[in-house]
Tab-separated table of C-alpha atoms and ligand atoms in Angstrom:
chain	number	residue	atom	x	y	z
A	2	MET	CA	22.368	90.811	130.561
A	3	LYS	CA	26.073	91.713	130.361
A	4	GLY	CA	27.473	94.621	128.456
A	5	VAL	CA	30.382	96.976	128.206
A	6	PRO	CA	30.780	99.100	131.363
A	7	LEU	CA	30.000	102.769	131.038
A	8	PRO	CA	32.779	105.317	130.940
A	9	THR	CA	33.240	106.314	134.574
A	10	SER	CA	32.859	109.984	133.671
A	11	ASP	CA	29.167	109.332	133.028
A	12	ARG	CA	28.567	107.769	136.423
A	13	LYS	CA	31.002	109.348	138.822
A	14	GLN	CA	28.141	110.646	140.989
A	15	ASN	CA	26.798	107.199	141.808
A	16	PRO	CA	27.118	106.920	145.609
A	17	LEU	CA	26.992	103.147	145.516
A	18	ASN	CA	29.924	103.249	143.165
A	19	ARG	CA	28.379	100.800	140.762
A	20	ASP	CA	26.955	101.160	137.321
A	21	TRP	CA	23.508	99.788	136.735
A	22	TRP	CA	23.180	99.900	132.971
A	23	PRO	CA	24.459	98.157	130.895
A	24	ASP	CA	25.890	95.654	133.383
A	25	ASN	CA	22.378	95.060	134.729
A	26	PRO	CA	19.170	94.816	132.723
A	27	ALA	CA	16.512	97.515	132.765
A	28	ILE	CA	14.191	96.983	135.730
A	29	TYR	CA	11.259	96.790	133.277
A	30	ASP	CA	11.523	93.924	130.765
A	31	ILE	CA	10.546	95.466	127.424
A	32	LYS	CA	10.183	92.063	125.747
A	33	GLU	CA	7.360	91.164	128.122
A	34	SER	CA	3.834	92.512	128.580
A	35	TYR	CA	2.703	95.254	130.939
A	36	LEU	CA	0.904	92.639	133.060
A	37	TYR	CA	3.987	90.412	133.278
A	38	ASN	CA	6.036	93.401	134.433
A	39	ALA	CA	3.332	94.357	136.906
A	40	GLU	CA	3.186	90.890	138.400
A	41	LYS	CA	6.837	89.786	138.233
A	42	GLY	CA	8.671	93.116	138.281
A	43	PRO	CA	10.379	95.335	139.129
A	44	PHE	CA	13.524	93.415	138.146
A	45	PHE	CA	15.847	95.005	140.659
A	46	GLU	CA	18.295	93.000	142.696
A	47	GLY	CA	20.574	95.836	143.709
A	48	VAL	CA	21.318	97.483	147.023
A	49	VAL	CA	18.816	100.146	148.001
A	50	GLY	CA	21.440	102.141	149.920
A	51	SER	CA	20.961	104.764	152.572
A	52	ARG	CA	20.024	108.356	152.006
A	53	GLN	CA	20.803	111.516	153.872
A	54	ARG	CA	17.445	113.262	154.216
A	55	PRO	CA	17.184	117.031	154.666
A	56	GLU	CA	15.668	118.417	157.880
A	57	GLN	CA	11.896	118.839	157.627
A	58	SER	CA	12.351	122.611	157.772
A	59	GLU	CA	14.095	122.334	154.388
A	60	TRP	CA	11.405	120.321	152.653
A	61	HIS	CA	9.608	121.914	149.725
A	62	ASP	CA	5.972	122.867	149.316
A	63	PHE	CA	4.293	120.888	146.583
A	64	ILE	CA	0.634	121.772	145.960
A	65	GLY	CA	-0.290	121.553	149.619
A	66	HIS	CA	2.127	118.734	150.529
A	67	LYS	CA	5.716	118.691	151.772
A	68	ILE	CA	8.394	116.875	149.785
A	69	ALA	CA	11.947	116.089	150.873
A	70	SER	CA	13.318	116.623	147.366
A	71	ARG	CA	11.979	117.842	144.081
A	72	ILE	CA	12.621	114.712	142.066
A	73	GLY	CA	10.201	112.042	141.010
A	74	ILE	CA	8.804	109.621	138.478
A	75	PRO	CA	5.917	110.523	136.149
A	76	ALA	CA	3.013	108.329	135.080
A	77	GLY	CA	4.143	105.121	133.390
A	78	PRO	CA	6.813	102.959	134.966
A	79	LEU	CA	5.231	102.676	138.415
A	80	LEU	CA	2.721	99.968	137.560
A	81	ASN	CA	1.480	99.104	141.025
A	82	SER	CA	2.333	99.231	144.738
A	83	LYS	CA	5.443	97.059	144.308
A	84	TRP	CA	6.889	99.558	141.835
A	85	ILE	CA	5.877	102.534	143.970
A	86	GLY	CA	7.497	100.895	147.014
A	87	LEU	CA	10.812	100.355	145.226
A	88	ALA	CA	10.890	103.891	143.809
A	89	ALA	CA	10.134	105.305	147.270
A	90	ASP	CA	12.985	103.253	148.785
A	91	LEU	CA	15.342	104.412	146.042
A	92	GLY	CA	14.810	108.068	146.942
A	93	TYR	CA	12.329	109.399	144.381
A	94	ASP	CA	9.974	111.646	146.327
A	95	VAL	CA	7.164	112.525	143.888
A	96	LEU	CA	5.712	109.264	142.596
A	97	CYS	CA	2.965	108.882	140.059
A	98	TYR	CA	0.848	105.726	140.021
A	99	LYS	CA	0.425	104.750	136.365
A	100	THR	CA	-2.608	106.135	134.518
A	101	ILE	CA	-5.821	104.307	135.416
A	102	ARG	CA	-9.150	104.069	133.610
A	103	SER	CA	-12.673	103.738	135.021
A	104	SER	CA	-12.700	100.038	134.137
A	105	GLU	CA	-10.238	97.269	133.328
A	106	ASN	CA	-8.500	97.634	129.966
A	107	PRO	CA	-5.888	95.264	128.471
A	108	GLY	CA	-4.094	97.963	126.450
A	109	HIS	CA	-2.055	96.945	123.395
A	110	PRO	CA	-0.278	93.597	122.986
A	111	VAL	CA	3.543	93.376	122.972
A	112	PRO	CA	5.730	94.833	121.626
A	113	ASN	CA	5.022	97.889	123.742
A	114	MET	CA	8.522	99.289	123.817
A	115	VAL	CA	11.454	99.123	121.402
A	116	TYR	CA	14.824	100.839	121.095
A	117	ILE	CA	15.111	103.390	118.324
A	118	GLU	CA	17.990	104.780	116.354
A	119	CYS	CA	18.097	108.490	117.040
A	120	ASP	CA	21.242	110.491	117.686
A	121	GLU	CA	19.482	113.816	117.278
A	122	GLN	CA	17.321	115.845	119.606
A	123	LEU	CA	13.757	116.054	118.263
A	124	ILE	CA	12.340	119.524	117.679
A	125	PRO	CA	8.513	119.773	117.765
A	126	GLY	CA	7.276	121.157	114.436
A	127	GLN	CA	10.435	119.972	112.667
A	128	LEU	CA	10.226	116.245	113.237
A	129	PRO	CA	11.669	113.769	110.730
A	130	ASP	CA	9.072	111.687	108.807
A	131	GLN	CA	9.948	108.543	110.692
A	132	LEU	CA	12.422	106.853	112.989
A	133	THR	CA	13.831	103.332	112.723
A	134	ILE	CA	14.064	100.775	115.472
A	135	GLN	CA	17.428	99.739	116.844
A	136	LYS	CA	17.958	96.060	117.645
A	137	ASN	CA	20.964	96.508	119.924
A	138	PRO	CA	20.535	98.303	123.218
A	139	PRO	CA	22.705	101.408	123.655
A	140	LEU	CA	25.852	100.955	125.734
A	141	GLN	CA	25.603	104.331	127.410
A	142	ILE	CA	22.793	105.242	129.771
A	143	GLY	CA	22.843	108.787	128.383
A	144	LYS	CA	21.823	107.490	124.941
A	145	VAL	CA	18.809	105.347	125.839
A	146	ALA	CA	16.203	106.146	123.174
A	147	VAL	CA	12.958	104.200	123.051
A	148	THR	CA	9.446	104.380	121.736
A	149	ASN	CA	6.409	103.078	123.550
A	150	SER	CA	2.809	102.264	122.840
A	151	PHE	CA	0.803	100.705	125.650
A	152	GLY	CA	-2.734	101.934	124.945
A	153	MET	CA	-3.030	102.907	128.606
A	154	PRO	CA	-3.922	99.511	130.102
A	155	SER	CA	-5.689	99.566	133.448
A	156	ARG	CA	-6.434	97.099	136.235
A	157	SER	CA	-9.959	96.515	137.553
A	158	SER	CA	-11.591	98.797	140.134
A	159	GLU	CA	-11.368	95.953	142.667
A	160	TYR	CA	-7.611	95.688	142.163
A	161	LEU	CA	-7.048	99.453	142.304
A	162	ALA	CA	-9.213	99.881	145.394
A	163	GLN	CA	-6.823	97.673	147.349
A	164	ASP	CA	-3.522	98.453	145.576
A	165	ILE	CA	-3.612	102.275	145.629
A	166	PRO	CA	-3.932	102.496	149.451
A	167	LYS	CA	-1.237	99.799	149.723
A	168	ALA	CA	1.083	101.904	147.547
A	169	MET	CA	0.432	105.002	149.660
A	170	ASP	CA	1.378	103.062	152.794
A	171	LEU	CA	4.815	102.411	151.307
A	172	LEU	CA	5.733	106.110	151.062
A	173	HIS	CA	8.376	107.522	153.391
A	174	PRO	CA	8.070	110.885	155.134
A	175	GLY	CA	8.573	113.682	152.628
A	176	GLN	CA	7.129	111.692	149.735
A	177	VAL	CA	3.845	112.003	147.849
A	178	MET	CA	1.947	109.831	145.430
A	179	ILE	CA	-0.117	111.090	142.524
A	180	VAL	CA	-2.741	108.960	140.796
A	181	SER	CA	-2.909	109.557	137.045
A	182	VAL	CA	-6.323	109.179	135.389
A	183	VAL	CA	-7.693	109.274	131.860
A	184	GLY	CA	-11.206	109.205	130.415
A	185	THR	CA	-12.362	106.481	128.046
A	186	PRO	CA	-14.748	107.704	125.321
A	187	ASP	CA	-17.668	105.750	123.977
A	188	GLY	CA	-16.741	105.995	120.288
A	189	ASN	CA	-16.281	109.638	119.332
A	190	ASP	CA	-18.852	110.935	121.781
A	191	PHE	CA	-17.299	113.804	123.714
A	192	ASP	CA	-19.940	113.869	126.452
A	193	SER	CA	-19.309	110.221	127.281
A	194	PHE	CA	-15.594	111.026	127.440
A	195	VAL	CA	-16.148	113.882	129.905
A	196	GLN	CA	-18.507	111.765	132.009
A	197	ASP	CA	-16.020	108.907	132.130
A	198	PHE	CA	-13.125	111.273	132.942
A	199	MET	CA	-15.178	112.606	135.845
A	200	ALA	CA	-16.045	109.066	136.936
A	201	VAL	CA	-12.417	107.904	137.033
A	202	THR	CA	-11.437	111.076	138.924
A	203	ARG	CA	-14.116	110.250	141.499
A	204	GLN	CA	-12.837	106.675	141.691
A	205	ALA	CA	-9.245	107.837	142.266
A	206	LYS	CA	-10.514	110.009	145.092
A	207	ASP	CA	-12.455	107.076	146.557
A	208	TYR	CA	-9.352	104.870	146.390
A	209	GLY	CA	-7.661	107.434	148.652
A	210	ALA	CA	-5.597	109.507	146.189
A	211	SER	CA	-4.334	112.732	147.747
A	212	ILE	CA	-3.233	114.206	144.393
A	213	ILE	CA	-4.737	113.456	140.977
A	214	GLU	CA	-3.202	113.988	137.544
A	215	ALA	CA	-5.432	114.138	134.461
A	216	ASN	CA	-3.763	112.903	131.312
A	217	PHE	CA	-4.661	115.513	128.676
A	218	SER	CA	-1.987	114.377	126.250
A	219	CYS	CA	-4.330	111.868	124.695
A	220	PRO	CA	-6.187	112.035	121.361
A	221	ASN	CA	-8.848	114.697	120.978
A	222	VAL	CA	-12.013	112.619	120.632
A	223	THR	CA	-14.171	115.493	119.419
A	224	THR	CA	-12.402	116.455	116.233
A	225	GLY	CA	-9.698	113.811	116.008
A	226	GLU	CA	-7.211	116.646	115.462
A	227	GLY	CA	-4.135	116.747	117.625
A	228	GLU	CA	-4.251	115.965	121.294
A	229	LEU	CA	-6.521	117.329	123.983
A	230	HIS	CA	-3.901	119.604	125.523
A	231	THR	CA	-3.628	121.573	122.286
A	232	ASN	CA	-7.254	122.729	122.537
A	233	PRO	CA	-7.400	125.501	125.189
A	234	GLU	CA	-11.221	125.580	125.238
A	235	ILE	CA	-11.466	121.893	126.047
A	236	VAL	CA	-8.635	122.226	128.551
A	237	TYR	CA	-10.637	124.884	130.391
A	238	SER	CA	-13.993	123.079	130.412
A	239	LEU	CA	-12.577	119.643	131.203
A	240	THR	CA	-10.289	120.950	133.959
A	241	LYS	CA	-13.234	122.747	135.515
A	242	SER	CA	-15.363	119.587	135.405
A	243	LEU	CA	-12.615	117.461	136.939
A	244	VAL	CA	-11.849	120.024	139.646
A	245	SER	CA	-15.544	120.020	140.556
A	246	VAL	CA	-15.178	116.291	141.275
A	247	ALA	CA	-11.711	116.394	142.847
A	248	GLY	CA	-12.775	119.099	145.311
A	249	ASP	CA	-9.949	119.753	147.793
A	250	ILE	CA	-7.652	117.259	146.123
A	251	PRO	CA	-5.178	119.115	143.901
A	252	LEU	CA	-5.424	118.396	140.181
A	253	ILE	CA	-2.411	118.260	137.866
A	254	ILE	CA	-2.767	118.403	134.083
A	255	LYS	CA	-0.388	116.274	132.018
A	256	VAL	CA	0.476	117.757	128.639
A	257	GLY	CA	2.569	116.907	125.620
A	258	VAL	CA	4.708	119.193	123.476
A	259	PHE	CA	3.275	122.272	121.791
A	260	GLU	CA	4.243	123.241	118.265
A	261	ASP	CA	2.539	126.613	118.598
A	262	PRO	CA	3.739	128.875	121.462
A	263	GLN	CA	0.452	130.801	121.389
A	264	VAL	CA	-1.535	127.597	121.966
A	265	MET	CA	0.792	126.671	124.818
A	266	GLU	CA	0.182	130.033	126.475
A	267	GLU	CA	-3.592	129.723	126.058
A	268	THR	CA	-3.572	126.157	127.384
A	269	PHE	CA	-1.691	127.200	130.515
A	270	ILE	CA	-4.064	130.118	131.113
A	271	SER	CA	-7.066	127.809	130.571
A	272	ALA	CA	-5.716	125.162	132.942
A	273	ALA	CA	-5.140	127.743	135.687
A	274	LYS	CA	-8.552	129.326	135.097
A	275	GLY	CA	-10.155	125.877	135.262
A	276	GLY	CA	-8.565	125.296	138.674
A	277	ALA	CA	-5.532	123.096	137.915
A	278	ARG	CA	-2.766	123.407	140.497
A	279	ALA	CA	0.096	122.067	138.407
A	280	ILE	CA	1.153	121.169	134.879
A	281	CYS	CA	3.314	118.162	134.066
A	282	GLY	CA	5.052	117.896	130.699
A	283	ILE	CA	6.200	116.584	128.422
A	284	ASN	CA	4.583	113.374	127.378
A	285	THR	CA	6.285	111.259	124.733
A	286	ILE	CA	6.619	112.743	121.227
A	287	SER	CA	4.390	110.875	118.774
A	288	MET	CA	6.222	109.635	115.658
A	289	ASN	CA	6.044	107.036	112.883
A	290	VAL	CA	8.436	104.252	113.787
A	291	VAL	CA	9.486	101.589	111.277
A	292	ASP	CA	11.592	98.425	111.382
A	293	THR	CA	14.814	98.014	109.426
A	294	ASN	CA	12.754	96.953	106.365
A	295	GLY	CA	10.659	100.115	106.525
A	296	ARG	CA	7.554	98.347	107.867
A	297	PRO	CA	5.557	99.695	110.847
A	298	ALA	CA	7.606	98.613	113.854
A	299	LEU	CA	4.668	97.956	116.176
A	300	GLY	CA	2.307	96.520	113.545
A	301	VAL	CA	0.023	98.040	110.903
A	302	ASN	CA	-2.566	99.106	113.471
A	303	ARG	CA	-0.032	101.165	115.371
A	304	LEU	CA	1.866	103.329	112.931
A	305	ARG	CA	2.683	105.953	115.538
A	306	SER	CA	4.152	105.561	118.983
A	307	GLY	CA	5.610	107.820	121.638
A	308	VAL	CA	9.330	108.592	121.683
A	309	CYS	CA	10.931	109.044	125.090
A	310	GLY	CA	14.384	109.134	126.637
A	311	TYR	CA	17.428	110.720	124.989
A	312	PRO	CA	15.817	112.298	121.854
A	313	ILE	CA	13.313	114.426	123.808
A	314	ARG	CA	15.500	116.061	126.467
A	315	HIS	CA	15.981	119.269	124.492
A	316	ALA	CA	12.214	119.522	123.892
A	317	ALA	CA	11.576	118.986	127.618
A	318	LEU	CA	14.063	121.716	128.533
A	319	GLU	CA	12.535	124.170	126.047
A	320	PHE	CA	9.064	123.291	127.350
A	321	THR	CA	10.239	124.037	130.890
A	322	LYS	CA	11.682	127.433	129.989
A	323	ASP	CA	8.559	128.432	128.045
A	324	ALA	CA	6.228	127.133	130.764
A	325	HIS	CA	8.134	129.034	133.445
A	326	ARG	CA	7.957	132.247	131.415
A	327	ILE	CA	4.204	131.876	130.744
A	328	ASN	CA	3.539	131.089	134.402
A	329	GLN	CA	5.354	134.240	135.513
A	330	LYS	CA	4.026	136.503	132.767
A	331	HIS	CA	0.396	135.739	133.652
A	332	ASN	CA	0.872	135.116	137.403
A	333	LEU	CA	-0.749	131.714	136.980
A	334	ASP	CA	0.779	130.232	140.126
A	335	LEU	CA	0.940	126.799	138.506
A	336	THR	CA	3.443	124.314	139.900
A	337	LEU	CA	5.620	123.070	137.067
A	338	MET	CA	6.697	119.437	136.723
A	339	THR	CA	9.094	118.396	133.976
A	340	THR	CA	9.930	115.020	132.483
A	341	GLY	CA	11.556	114.075	129.187
A	342	GLY	CA	14.929	112.527	128.517
A	343	ALA	CA	16.532	112.884	131.954
A	344	LEU	CA	18.936	109.934	132.039
A	345	LEU	CA	21.617	111.248	134.397
A	346	PRO	CA	21.267	112.948	137.793
A	347	GLU	CA	22.513	116.258	136.386
A	348	HIS	CA	19.697	116.270	133.828
A	349	LEU	CA	17.228	116.550	136.724
A	350	SER	CA	19.173	119.540	138.048
A	351	GLU	CA	19.021	121.114	134.586
A	352	PHE	CA	15.217	120.888	134.628
A	353	ILE	CA	15.129	122.631	138.011
A	354	ASP	CA	17.579	125.307	136.817
A	355	ALA	CA	15.290	125.882	133.807
A	356	GLY	CA	12.331	126.606	136.094
A	357	ALA	CA	10.786	123.256	137.004
A	358	ASP	CA	9.488	122.878	140.552
A	359	VAL	CA	9.721	119.093	140.246
A	360	ALA	CA	12.088	117.203	137.919
A	361	MET	CA	11.163	113.686	136.859
A	362	THR	CA	12.386	110.705	134.887
A	363	ALA	CA	10.413	107.774	133.492
A	364	THR	CA	12.680	106.113	130.925
A	365	GLY	CA	15.774	107.021	132.968
A	366	MET	CA	14.714	105.202	136.119
A	367	MET	CA	13.787	102.084	134.137
A	368	TRP	CA	17.325	101.805	132.787
A	369	ASP	CA	19.080	103.234	135.841
A	370	PRO	CA	17.122	103.010	139.089
A	371	TYR	CA	20.013	104.812	140.859
A	372	ILE	CA	19.434	108.231	139.276
A	373	ALA	CA	17.852	109.442	142.514
A	374	HIS	CA	20.854	108.230	144.530
A	375	GLY	CA	23.140	110.109	142.179
A	376	TYR	CA	21.032	113.253	142.458
A	377	HIS	CA	20.917	113.191	146.258
A	378	ALA	CA	24.662	112.514	146.454
A	379	ARG	CA	25.404	115.516	144.222
A	380	LYS	CA	23.325	117.656	146.554
A	381	GLY	CA	24.929	116.172	149.682
A	382	GLY	CA	21.463	114.976	150.695
A	383	LEU	CA	20.090	118.502	150.506
A	384	ASP	CA	17.842	119.768	147.769
A	385	ALA	CA	18.246	123.475	147.342
B	4	FMN	C1	6.816	102.741	130.025
B	4	FMN	C2	6.149	104.075	129.959
B	4	FMN	C3	4.771	104.146	130.172
B	4	FMN	C4	4.140	105.387	130.160
B	4	FMN	N1	2.808	105.455	130.455
B	4	FMN	C5	2.230	106.661	130.635
B	4	FMN	C6	0.894	106.755	131.118
B	4	FMN	O1	0.232	105.747	131.379
B	4	FMN	N2	0.360	108.004	131.287
B	4	FMN	C7	1.078	109.151	131.029
B	4	FMN	O2	0.555	110.258	131.250
B	4	FMN	N3	2.342	109.075	130.564
B	4	FMN	C8	2.933	107.871	130.372
B	4	FMN	N4	4.239	107.802	129.949
B	4	FMN	C9	4.960	109.033	129.585
B	4	FMN	C10	5.874	109.515	130.700
B	4	FMN	O3	5.132	109.920	131.836
B	4	FMN	C11	6.731	110.711	130.236
B	4	FMN	O4	5.870	111.791	129.980
B	4	FMN	C12	7.557	110.427	129.000
B	4	FMN	O5	8.018	109.103	128.978
B	4	FMN	C13	8.743	111.391	128.873
B	4	FMN	O6	9.625	111.258	129.956
B	4	FMN	P1	10.961	110.319	129.919
B	4	FMN	O7	11.748	110.702	128.708
B	4	FMN	O8	11.651	110.599	131.219
B	4	FMN	O9	10.486	108.909	129.811
B	4	FMN	C14	4.887	106.561	129.906
B	4	FMN	C15	6.256	106.459	129.657
B	4	FMN	C16	6.894	105.245	129.684
B	4	FMN	C17	8.379	105.189	129.449
């Protein structure tokens, strides 16, 4: 794919002195299925480049592990060991293996990801009724706005049992891998959901995971209202159950945005009380997305999908500031991981300045795999 080069001001930090997007395609092909991308991707033919690594004495503590820098990739784009290996080579140090289920699941058919028209920053609680898709890709990396709906596909236990250890072998010193897990309910039965969540946590541990993330930003199967992370009671009981399975392995809770600051505070307190070591947010912001004729963009069975990239950076920054304040106010000692709309290296620094312990990018790295290079170059290889 060829496009108009970016203004150099946007990319002056790139140590390889080359722009990835839009001269090169995204390393994930959004026209193709998750499985196609898993098997044929990542679509990266660039130079990996060298990296100046800080001395070990300057590495950071991260829930019982040491990391060379505080930047990483959250659950989603790293589909298997090939993707983890590339991200590790490119200098992302906290890598999350895409959310897995207790058994194989095909997820939703394509389209799973489309560009959207959205020049505004979305504010939780004040969201527009709907967003419209955008046929033409943006010409600036800083404006990449997309929506996704995958239905959390998962490979079989047999596949994961061999691929997760393989992915961990590809890490460099000063890097960690997290395995993201989610429970699959049997209908609306909450007990079956908890049991399955515990089962997949046990499986992740058996596959060799040294850190596990539980995806709580998924629908609340008990009442159907909101998402799990917005119910502090469930957050407490489920975290406690999962920690009882994870044992010594640190558990991270993944959350979405909160419209109610009080609920956010209670959720954080509940997660800490339940034994979580870290919180990662934000997940995508769920919205109605329509095509240019006003019809559901991803089909009538999927009216809503998750917005990520450019439109959610403000929400991610606000989340970080609030989370940092809550953590300090209640001495929760939770490690804070932020993702949401970071498309340039300086956006990762902004997350850290706002109080994040780890700053991450999902959409960003798919459209510009060199964000980590840019970040490390800005820091002169050091990560203060
Ligand atoms: C392609 C893609 C797949 C994703 N899949 C998952 C997932 O399986 N589990 C999860 O917890 N979050 C998933 N996410 C959400 C991201 O982890 C992240 O919370 C969100 O995209 C916001 O960050 P971003 O703006 O940097 O993309 C996915 C995101 C993308 C872009």
